[in-house]
Short mmCIF file of C-alpha atoms in Angstrom, two decimals:
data_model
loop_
_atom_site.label_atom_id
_atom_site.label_comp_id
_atom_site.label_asym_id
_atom_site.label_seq_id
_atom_site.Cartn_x
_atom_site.Cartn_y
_atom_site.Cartn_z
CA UNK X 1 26.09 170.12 187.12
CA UNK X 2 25.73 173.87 188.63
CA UNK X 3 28.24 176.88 189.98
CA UNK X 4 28.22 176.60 193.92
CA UNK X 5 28.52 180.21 195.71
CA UNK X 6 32.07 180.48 197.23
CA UNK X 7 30.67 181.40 200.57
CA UNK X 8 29.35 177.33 200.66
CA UNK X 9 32.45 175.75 199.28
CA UNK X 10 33.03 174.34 202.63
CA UNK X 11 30.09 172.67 203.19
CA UNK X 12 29.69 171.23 199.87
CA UNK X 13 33.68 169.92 200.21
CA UNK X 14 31.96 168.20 203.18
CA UNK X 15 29.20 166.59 201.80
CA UNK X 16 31.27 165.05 198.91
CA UNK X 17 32.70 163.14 202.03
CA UNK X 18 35.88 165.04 201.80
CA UNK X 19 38.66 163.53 204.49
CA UNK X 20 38.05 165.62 207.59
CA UNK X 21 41.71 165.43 208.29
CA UNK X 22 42.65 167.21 204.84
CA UNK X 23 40.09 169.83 204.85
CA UNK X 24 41.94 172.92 205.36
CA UNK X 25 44.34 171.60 202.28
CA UNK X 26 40.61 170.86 200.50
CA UNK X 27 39.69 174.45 201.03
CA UNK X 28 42.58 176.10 200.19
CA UNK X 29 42.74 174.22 196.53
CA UNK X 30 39.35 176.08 196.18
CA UNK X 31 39.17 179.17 196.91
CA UNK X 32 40.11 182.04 194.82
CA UNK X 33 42.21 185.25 195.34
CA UNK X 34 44.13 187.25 193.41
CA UNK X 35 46.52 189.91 194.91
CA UNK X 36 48.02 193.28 193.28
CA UNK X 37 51.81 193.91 194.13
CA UNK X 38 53.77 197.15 193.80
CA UNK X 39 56.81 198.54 191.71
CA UNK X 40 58.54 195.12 190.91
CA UNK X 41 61.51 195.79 188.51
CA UNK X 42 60.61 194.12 185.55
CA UNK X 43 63.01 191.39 185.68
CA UNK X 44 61.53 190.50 189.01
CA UNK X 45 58.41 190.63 187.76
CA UNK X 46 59.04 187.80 184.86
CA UNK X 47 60.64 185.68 187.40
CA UNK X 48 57.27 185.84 189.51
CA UNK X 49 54.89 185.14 186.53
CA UNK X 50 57.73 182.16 185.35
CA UNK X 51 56.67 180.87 188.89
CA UNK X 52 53.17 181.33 188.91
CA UNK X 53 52.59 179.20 185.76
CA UNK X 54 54.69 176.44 187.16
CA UNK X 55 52.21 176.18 189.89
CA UNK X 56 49.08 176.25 187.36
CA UNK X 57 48.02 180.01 188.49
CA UNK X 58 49.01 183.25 186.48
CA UNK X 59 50.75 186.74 187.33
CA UNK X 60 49.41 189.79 184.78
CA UNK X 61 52.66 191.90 184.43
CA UNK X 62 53.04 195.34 181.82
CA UNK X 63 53.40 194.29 178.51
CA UNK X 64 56.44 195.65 178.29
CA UNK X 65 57.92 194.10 181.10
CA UNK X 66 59.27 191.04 179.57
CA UNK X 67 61.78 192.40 177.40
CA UNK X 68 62.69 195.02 180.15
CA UNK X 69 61.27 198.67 178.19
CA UNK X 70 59.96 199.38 181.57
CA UNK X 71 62.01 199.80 184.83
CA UNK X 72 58.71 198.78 187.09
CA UNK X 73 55.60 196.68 186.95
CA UNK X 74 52.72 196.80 189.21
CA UNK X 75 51.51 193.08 188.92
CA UNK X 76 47.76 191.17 189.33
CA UNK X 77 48.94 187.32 190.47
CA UNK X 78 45.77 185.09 190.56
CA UNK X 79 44.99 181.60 192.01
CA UNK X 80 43.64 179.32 194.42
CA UNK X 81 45.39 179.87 198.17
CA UNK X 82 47.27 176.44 197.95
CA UNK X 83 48.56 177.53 194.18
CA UNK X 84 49.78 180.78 195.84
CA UNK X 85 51.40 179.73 199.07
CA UNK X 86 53.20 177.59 196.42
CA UNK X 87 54.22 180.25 194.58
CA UNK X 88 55.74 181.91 197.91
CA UNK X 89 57.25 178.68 198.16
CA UNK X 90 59.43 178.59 195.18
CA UNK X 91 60.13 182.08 195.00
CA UNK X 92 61.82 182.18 198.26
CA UNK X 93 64.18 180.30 197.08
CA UNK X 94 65.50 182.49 195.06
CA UNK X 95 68.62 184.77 195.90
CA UNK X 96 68.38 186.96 198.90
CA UNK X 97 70.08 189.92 196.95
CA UNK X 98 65.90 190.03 195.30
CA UNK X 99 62.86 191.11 196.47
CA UNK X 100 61.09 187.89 197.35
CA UNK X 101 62.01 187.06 200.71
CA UNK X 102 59.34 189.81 201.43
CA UNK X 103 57.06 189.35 198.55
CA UNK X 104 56.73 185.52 200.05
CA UNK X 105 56.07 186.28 203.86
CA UNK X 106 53.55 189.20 202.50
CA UNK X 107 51.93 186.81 200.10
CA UNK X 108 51.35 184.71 203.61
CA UNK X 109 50.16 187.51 205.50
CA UNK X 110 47.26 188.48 202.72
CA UNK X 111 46.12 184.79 202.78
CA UNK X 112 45.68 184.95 206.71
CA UNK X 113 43.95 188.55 206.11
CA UNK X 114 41.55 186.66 203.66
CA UNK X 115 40.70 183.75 206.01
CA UNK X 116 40.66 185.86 209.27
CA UNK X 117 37.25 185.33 210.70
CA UNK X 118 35.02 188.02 211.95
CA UNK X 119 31.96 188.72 214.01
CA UNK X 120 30.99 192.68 212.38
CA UNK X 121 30.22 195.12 215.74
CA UNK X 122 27.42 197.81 215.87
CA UNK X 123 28.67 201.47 217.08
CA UNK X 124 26.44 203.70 217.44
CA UNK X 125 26.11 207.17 217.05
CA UNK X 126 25.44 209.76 219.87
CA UNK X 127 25.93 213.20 218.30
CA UNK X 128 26.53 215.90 221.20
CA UNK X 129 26.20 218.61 218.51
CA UNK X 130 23.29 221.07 217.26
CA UNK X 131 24.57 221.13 213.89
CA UNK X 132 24.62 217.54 212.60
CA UNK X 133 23.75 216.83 209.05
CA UNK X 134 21.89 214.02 210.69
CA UNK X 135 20.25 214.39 213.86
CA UNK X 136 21.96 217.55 215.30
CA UNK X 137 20.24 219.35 218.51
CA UNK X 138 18.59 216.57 219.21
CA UNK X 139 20.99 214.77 221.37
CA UNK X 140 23.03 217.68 223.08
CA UNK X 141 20.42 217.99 226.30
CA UNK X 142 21.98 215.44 228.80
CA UNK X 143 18.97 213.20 229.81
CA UNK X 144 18.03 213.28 225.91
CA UNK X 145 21.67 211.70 225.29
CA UNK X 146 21.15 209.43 228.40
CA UNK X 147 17.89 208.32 227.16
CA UNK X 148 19.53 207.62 223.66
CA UNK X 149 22.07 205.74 224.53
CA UNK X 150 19.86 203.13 226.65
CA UNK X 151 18.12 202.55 223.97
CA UNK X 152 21.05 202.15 221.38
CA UNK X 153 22.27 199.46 224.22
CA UNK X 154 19.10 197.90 224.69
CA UNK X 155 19.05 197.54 220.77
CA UNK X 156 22.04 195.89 220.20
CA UNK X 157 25.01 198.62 219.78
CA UNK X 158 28.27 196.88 220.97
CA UNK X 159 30.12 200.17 221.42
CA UNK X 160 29.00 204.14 221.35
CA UNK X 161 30.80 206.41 219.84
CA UNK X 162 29.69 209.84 221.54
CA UNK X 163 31.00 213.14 219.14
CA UNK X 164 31.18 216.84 220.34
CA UNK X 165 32.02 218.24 217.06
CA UNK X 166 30.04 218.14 213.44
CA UNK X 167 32.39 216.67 210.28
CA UNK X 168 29.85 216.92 208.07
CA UNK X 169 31.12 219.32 204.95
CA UNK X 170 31.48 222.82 205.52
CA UNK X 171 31.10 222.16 209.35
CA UNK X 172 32.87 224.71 211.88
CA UNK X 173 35.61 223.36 214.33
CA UNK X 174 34.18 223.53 217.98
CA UNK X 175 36.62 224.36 220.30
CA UNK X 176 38.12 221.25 222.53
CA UNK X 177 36.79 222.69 226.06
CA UNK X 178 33.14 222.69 224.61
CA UNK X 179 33.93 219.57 223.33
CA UNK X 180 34.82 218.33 226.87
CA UNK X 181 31.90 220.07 228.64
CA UNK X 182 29.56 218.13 226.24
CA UNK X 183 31.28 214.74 226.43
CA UNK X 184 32.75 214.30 230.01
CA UNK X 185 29.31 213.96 231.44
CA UNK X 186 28.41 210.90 229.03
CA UNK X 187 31.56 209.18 229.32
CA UNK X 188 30.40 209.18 233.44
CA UNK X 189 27.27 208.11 232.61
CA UNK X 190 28.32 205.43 230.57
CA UNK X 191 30.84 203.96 233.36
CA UNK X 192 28.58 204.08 235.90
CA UNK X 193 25.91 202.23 234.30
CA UNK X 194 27.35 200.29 231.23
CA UNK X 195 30.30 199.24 232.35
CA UNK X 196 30.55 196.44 229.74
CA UNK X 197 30.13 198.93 226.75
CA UNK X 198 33.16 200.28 225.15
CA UNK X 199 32.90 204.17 224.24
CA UNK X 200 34.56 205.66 221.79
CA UNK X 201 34.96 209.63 221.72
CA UNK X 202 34.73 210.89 218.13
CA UNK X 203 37.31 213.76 218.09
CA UNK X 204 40.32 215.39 216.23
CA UNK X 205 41.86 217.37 219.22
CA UNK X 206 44.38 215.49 221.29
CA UNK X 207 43.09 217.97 224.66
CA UNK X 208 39.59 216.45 224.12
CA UNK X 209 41.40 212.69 223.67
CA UNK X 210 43.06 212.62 226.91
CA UNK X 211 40.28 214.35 229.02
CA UNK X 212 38.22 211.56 227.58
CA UNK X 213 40.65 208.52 227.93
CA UNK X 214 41.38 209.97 231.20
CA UNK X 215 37.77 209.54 232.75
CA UNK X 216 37.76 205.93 230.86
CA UNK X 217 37.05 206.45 227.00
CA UNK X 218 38.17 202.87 225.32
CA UNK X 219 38.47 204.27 221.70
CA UNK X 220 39.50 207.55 220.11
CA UNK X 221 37.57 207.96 216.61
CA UNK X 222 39.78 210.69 214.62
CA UNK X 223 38.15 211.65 211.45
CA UNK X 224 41.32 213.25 210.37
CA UNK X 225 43.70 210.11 210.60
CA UNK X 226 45.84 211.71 213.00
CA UNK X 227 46.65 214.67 210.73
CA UNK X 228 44.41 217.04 212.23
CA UNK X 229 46.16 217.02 215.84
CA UNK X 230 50.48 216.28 215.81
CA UNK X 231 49.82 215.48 219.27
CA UNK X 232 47.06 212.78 218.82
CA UNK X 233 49.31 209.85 218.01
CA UNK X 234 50.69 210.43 221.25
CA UNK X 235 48.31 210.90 223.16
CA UNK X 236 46.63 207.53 222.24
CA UNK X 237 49.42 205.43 222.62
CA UNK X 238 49.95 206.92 226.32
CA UNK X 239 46.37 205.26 227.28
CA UNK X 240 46.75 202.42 224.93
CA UNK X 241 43.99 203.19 223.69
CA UNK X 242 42.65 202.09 220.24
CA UNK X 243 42.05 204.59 217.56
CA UNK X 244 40.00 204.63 214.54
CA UNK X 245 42.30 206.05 211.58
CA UNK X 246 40.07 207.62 208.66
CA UNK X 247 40.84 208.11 205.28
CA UNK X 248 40.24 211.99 204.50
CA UNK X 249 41.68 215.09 203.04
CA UNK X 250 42.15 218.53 204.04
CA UNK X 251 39.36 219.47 206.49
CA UNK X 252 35.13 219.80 206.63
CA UNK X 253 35.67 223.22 205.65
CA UNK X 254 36.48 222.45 201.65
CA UNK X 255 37.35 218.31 201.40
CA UNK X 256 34.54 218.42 198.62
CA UNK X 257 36.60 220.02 196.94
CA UNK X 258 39.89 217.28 197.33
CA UNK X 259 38.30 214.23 195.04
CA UNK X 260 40.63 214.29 192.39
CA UNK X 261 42.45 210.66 192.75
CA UNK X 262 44.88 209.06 190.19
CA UNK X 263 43.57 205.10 191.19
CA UNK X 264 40.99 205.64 194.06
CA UNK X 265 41.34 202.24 195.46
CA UNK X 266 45.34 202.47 195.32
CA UNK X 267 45.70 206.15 196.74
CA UNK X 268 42.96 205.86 199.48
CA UNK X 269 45.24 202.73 200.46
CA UNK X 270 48.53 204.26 200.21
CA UNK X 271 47.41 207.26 202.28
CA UNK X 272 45.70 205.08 204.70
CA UNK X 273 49.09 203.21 204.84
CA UNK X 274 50.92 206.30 205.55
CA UNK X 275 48.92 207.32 208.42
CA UNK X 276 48.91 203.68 209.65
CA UNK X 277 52.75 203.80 209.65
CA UNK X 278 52.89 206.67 211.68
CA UNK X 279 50.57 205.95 214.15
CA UNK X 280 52.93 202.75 214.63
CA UNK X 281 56.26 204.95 214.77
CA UNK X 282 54.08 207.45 217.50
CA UNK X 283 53.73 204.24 219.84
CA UNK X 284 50.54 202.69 218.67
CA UNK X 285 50.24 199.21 218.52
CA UNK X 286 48.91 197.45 215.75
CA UNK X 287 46.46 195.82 217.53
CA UNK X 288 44.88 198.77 218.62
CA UNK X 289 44.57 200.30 215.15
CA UNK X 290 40.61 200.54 213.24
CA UNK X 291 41.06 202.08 209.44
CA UNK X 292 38.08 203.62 208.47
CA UNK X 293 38.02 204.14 204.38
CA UNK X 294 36.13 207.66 205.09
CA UNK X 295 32.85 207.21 202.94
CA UNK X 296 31.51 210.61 201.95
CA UNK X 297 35.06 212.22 203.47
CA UNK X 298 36.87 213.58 200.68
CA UNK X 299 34.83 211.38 197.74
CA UNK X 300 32.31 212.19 195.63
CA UNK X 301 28.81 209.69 195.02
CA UNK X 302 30.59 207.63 191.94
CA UNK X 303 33.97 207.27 194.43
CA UNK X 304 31.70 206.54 197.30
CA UNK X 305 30.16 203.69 195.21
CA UNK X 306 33.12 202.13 194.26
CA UNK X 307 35.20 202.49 197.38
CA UNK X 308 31.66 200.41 198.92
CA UNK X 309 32.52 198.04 195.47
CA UNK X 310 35.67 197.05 197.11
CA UNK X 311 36.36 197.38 200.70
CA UNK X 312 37.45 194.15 201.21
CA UNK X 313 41.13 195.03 199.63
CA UNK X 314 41.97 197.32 202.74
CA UNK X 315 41.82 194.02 204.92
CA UNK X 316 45.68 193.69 202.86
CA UNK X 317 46.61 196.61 205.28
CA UNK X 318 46.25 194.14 208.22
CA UNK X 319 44.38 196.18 210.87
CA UNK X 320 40.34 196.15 211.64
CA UNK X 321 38.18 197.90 209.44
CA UNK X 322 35.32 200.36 210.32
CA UNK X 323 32.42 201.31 207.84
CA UNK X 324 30.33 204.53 208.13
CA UNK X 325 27.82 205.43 205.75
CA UNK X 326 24.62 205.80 207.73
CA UNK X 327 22.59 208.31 206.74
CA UNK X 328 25.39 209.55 204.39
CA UNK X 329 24.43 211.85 201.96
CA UNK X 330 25.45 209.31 198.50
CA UNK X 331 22.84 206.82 200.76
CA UNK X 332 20.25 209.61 200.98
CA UNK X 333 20.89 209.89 197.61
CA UNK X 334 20.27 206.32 196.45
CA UNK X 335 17.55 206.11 199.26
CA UNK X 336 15.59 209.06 197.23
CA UNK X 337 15.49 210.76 201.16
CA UNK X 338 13.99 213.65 201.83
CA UNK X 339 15.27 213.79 205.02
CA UNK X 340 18.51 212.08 206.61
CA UNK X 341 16.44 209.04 208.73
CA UNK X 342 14.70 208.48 205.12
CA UNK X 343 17.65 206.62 204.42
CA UNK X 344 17.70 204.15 207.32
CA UNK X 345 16.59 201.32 205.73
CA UNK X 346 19.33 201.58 203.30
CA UNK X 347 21.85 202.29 205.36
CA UNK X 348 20.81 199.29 207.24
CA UNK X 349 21.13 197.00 203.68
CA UNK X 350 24.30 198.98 203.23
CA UNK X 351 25.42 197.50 206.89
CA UNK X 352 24.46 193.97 206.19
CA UNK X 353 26.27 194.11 203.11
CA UNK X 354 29.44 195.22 205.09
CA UNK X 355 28.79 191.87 207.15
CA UNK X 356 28.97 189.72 203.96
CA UNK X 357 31.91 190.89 203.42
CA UNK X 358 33.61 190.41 206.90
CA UNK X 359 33.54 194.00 207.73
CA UNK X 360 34.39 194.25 211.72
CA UNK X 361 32.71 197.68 212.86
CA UNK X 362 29.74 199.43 211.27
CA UNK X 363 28.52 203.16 212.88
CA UNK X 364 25.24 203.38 212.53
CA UNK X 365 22.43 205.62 213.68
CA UNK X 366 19.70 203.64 213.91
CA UNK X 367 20.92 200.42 215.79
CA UNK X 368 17.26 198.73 216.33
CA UNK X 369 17.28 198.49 211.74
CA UNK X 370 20.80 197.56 211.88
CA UNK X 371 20.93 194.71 214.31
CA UNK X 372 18.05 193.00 212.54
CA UNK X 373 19.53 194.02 209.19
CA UNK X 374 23.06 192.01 210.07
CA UNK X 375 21.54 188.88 212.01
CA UNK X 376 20.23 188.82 208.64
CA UNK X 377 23.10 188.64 207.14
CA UNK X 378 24.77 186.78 209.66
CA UNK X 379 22.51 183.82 208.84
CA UNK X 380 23.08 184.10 205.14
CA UNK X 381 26.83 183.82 205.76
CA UNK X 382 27.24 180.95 208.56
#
């Protein structure tokens, strides 16, 4: 006998001669998840682990929680998918004056979230400034941008994502009409001669936004997850546009200095969620939201390398998911880089590994190492 990798499950179901008709029920019976839930009184929570073991999975709840010496549990339920959509089952059965009604559809919703398929997108980075960490100056003469953007194209970047304005820490705001002045010209370029390429304007002004969207911009990439700007939210929804909503604190100026967290994974989410759930009240439709976890924004190397760990749990929040760490300092870092394009090999590996784990957007500098890095990984993963 021997341990098959879950990514193959499928295929070996298949060549067991598995009934084609019952697949879907064959996968589900083997595939693995487990799911945290929030601040269930404890009495709910016993119910839900009662259920669980019916159904052959099992619910971790506080110790205490079974004879009630705490108020609230967070809880850990584990299984395969068919065990848990037949623990949503059974607890939706139970009286409507309870919590489960919701805790079954959301169990649901997390399964599909799981299973949603993917194909992960390359954006790459034009930076219109002469004070990136990364490549700044060397971008900000207009045939030098032109030129650099053909070849990110030619290369295999699926959308650009053209910034007037450094977020790197410690950076200085640049006001929105030299923002505009850099960027208008690009976005014209772009729509007169890659009409098929999304671009996405990396800003946190609103003014800059609508000049942008106005002239054709597809995306609005706002580092400070619509906190930055009241009148972003707005703005975006008027174009119906998408946005990109990142996870950050405070501003470049002093976010190294915000990295205190209670539970990293469980604050970075709840924060994300709060921004999410605005941008919905402002107009913005779900659809057209991108979360971006903020690598490097507000985290510190050991957070940065966990948050990586684990970025598959913000796929619960339901929206697309955007990684950025090229060139990021934590990748310099592991890359031992002297300079920031030392570390574009591992920022490619870091990009691949984003595409194992059904990551939809990575920004990336270098799109020629990336695009060979995820066919790579594409081909591990079919």
């Amino acid at each position: 006998m021997k341990i098959i990798s879950k990514n193959f499950i499928e295929k070996e179901i298949k060549d067991v001669g598995y009934s084609k008709e019952h697949l879907q029920i064959g996968l589900n019976k083997h595939k693995f998840l487990s799911i945290k839930i929030f601040n269930l009184k404890s009495f709910e929570a016993n119910i839900l682990k009662q259920t669980a073991l019916s159904c052959d999975c099992d619910c971790a709840v506080h110790k205490h929680a079974i004879d009630c010496k705490v108020e609230t549990t967070n809880c850990v339920l584990s299984g395969t998918i068919a065990q848990i959509i037949e623990v949503s089952k059974k607890i939706k059965k139970q009286p409507d004056n309870l919590s489960f009604n919701k805790i079954s559809s959301q169990l649901i919703n997390q399964i599909y979230s799981y299973k949603k398929s993917h194909k992960t997108k390359i954006m790459g980075i034009l930076n219109l400034t002469d004070d990136s960490f990364s490549d700044g100056g060397e971008y900000i003469n207009y045939e030098q941008a032109c030129r650099h953007i053909k070849e990110m194209i030619e290369n295999g970047a699926d959308i650009i994502d053209a910034g007037a304005e450094s977020t790197r820490p410690n950076a200085d705001e640049i006001c929105p009409d030299t923002q505009i002045k850099r960027i208008i010209p690009i976005i014209k370029f772009i729509k007169n001669n890659y009409q098929n390429t999304p671009l996405s304007i990396d800003t946190r002004s609103s003014k800059v936004a609508y000049e942008a969207l106005k002239e054709g911009a597809n995306i609005i990439n706002d580092v400070s997850g619509l906190r930055f700007d009241k009148q972003m939210a707005a703005t975006v929804a008027q174009f119906n546009a998408k946005i990109v909503i990142t996870h950050s604190r405070s501003t470049p100026k002093d976010m190294d200095n915000m990295c205190n967290y209670n539970n990293l994974i469980d604050d970075i989410y709840f924060e994300l969620k709060k921004q999410c759930d605005y941008a919905t009240d402002e107009g913005i439709k779900p659809e057209n939201i991108i979360i971006d976890v903020g690598f490097g924004f507000a985290k510190n190397f050991e957070q940065n390398i966990e948050l990586m760990s684990r970025i598959e749990e913000f796929k619960s929040l339901g929206f697309e998911i955007l990684a950025g760490v090229s060139r990021k300092r934590f990748i310099q870092a592991i890359a031992n880089a002297k300079t920031a394009k030392e570390a574009d090999e591992i920022s490619a590996l870091a990009a691949a590994y984003f595409t194992s784990k059904g990551i939809d957007y990575v920004r990336v500098h270098n799109v020629e190492k990336t695009k060979s890095a995820i066919n790579f990984a594409q081909l591990l993963n079919q």
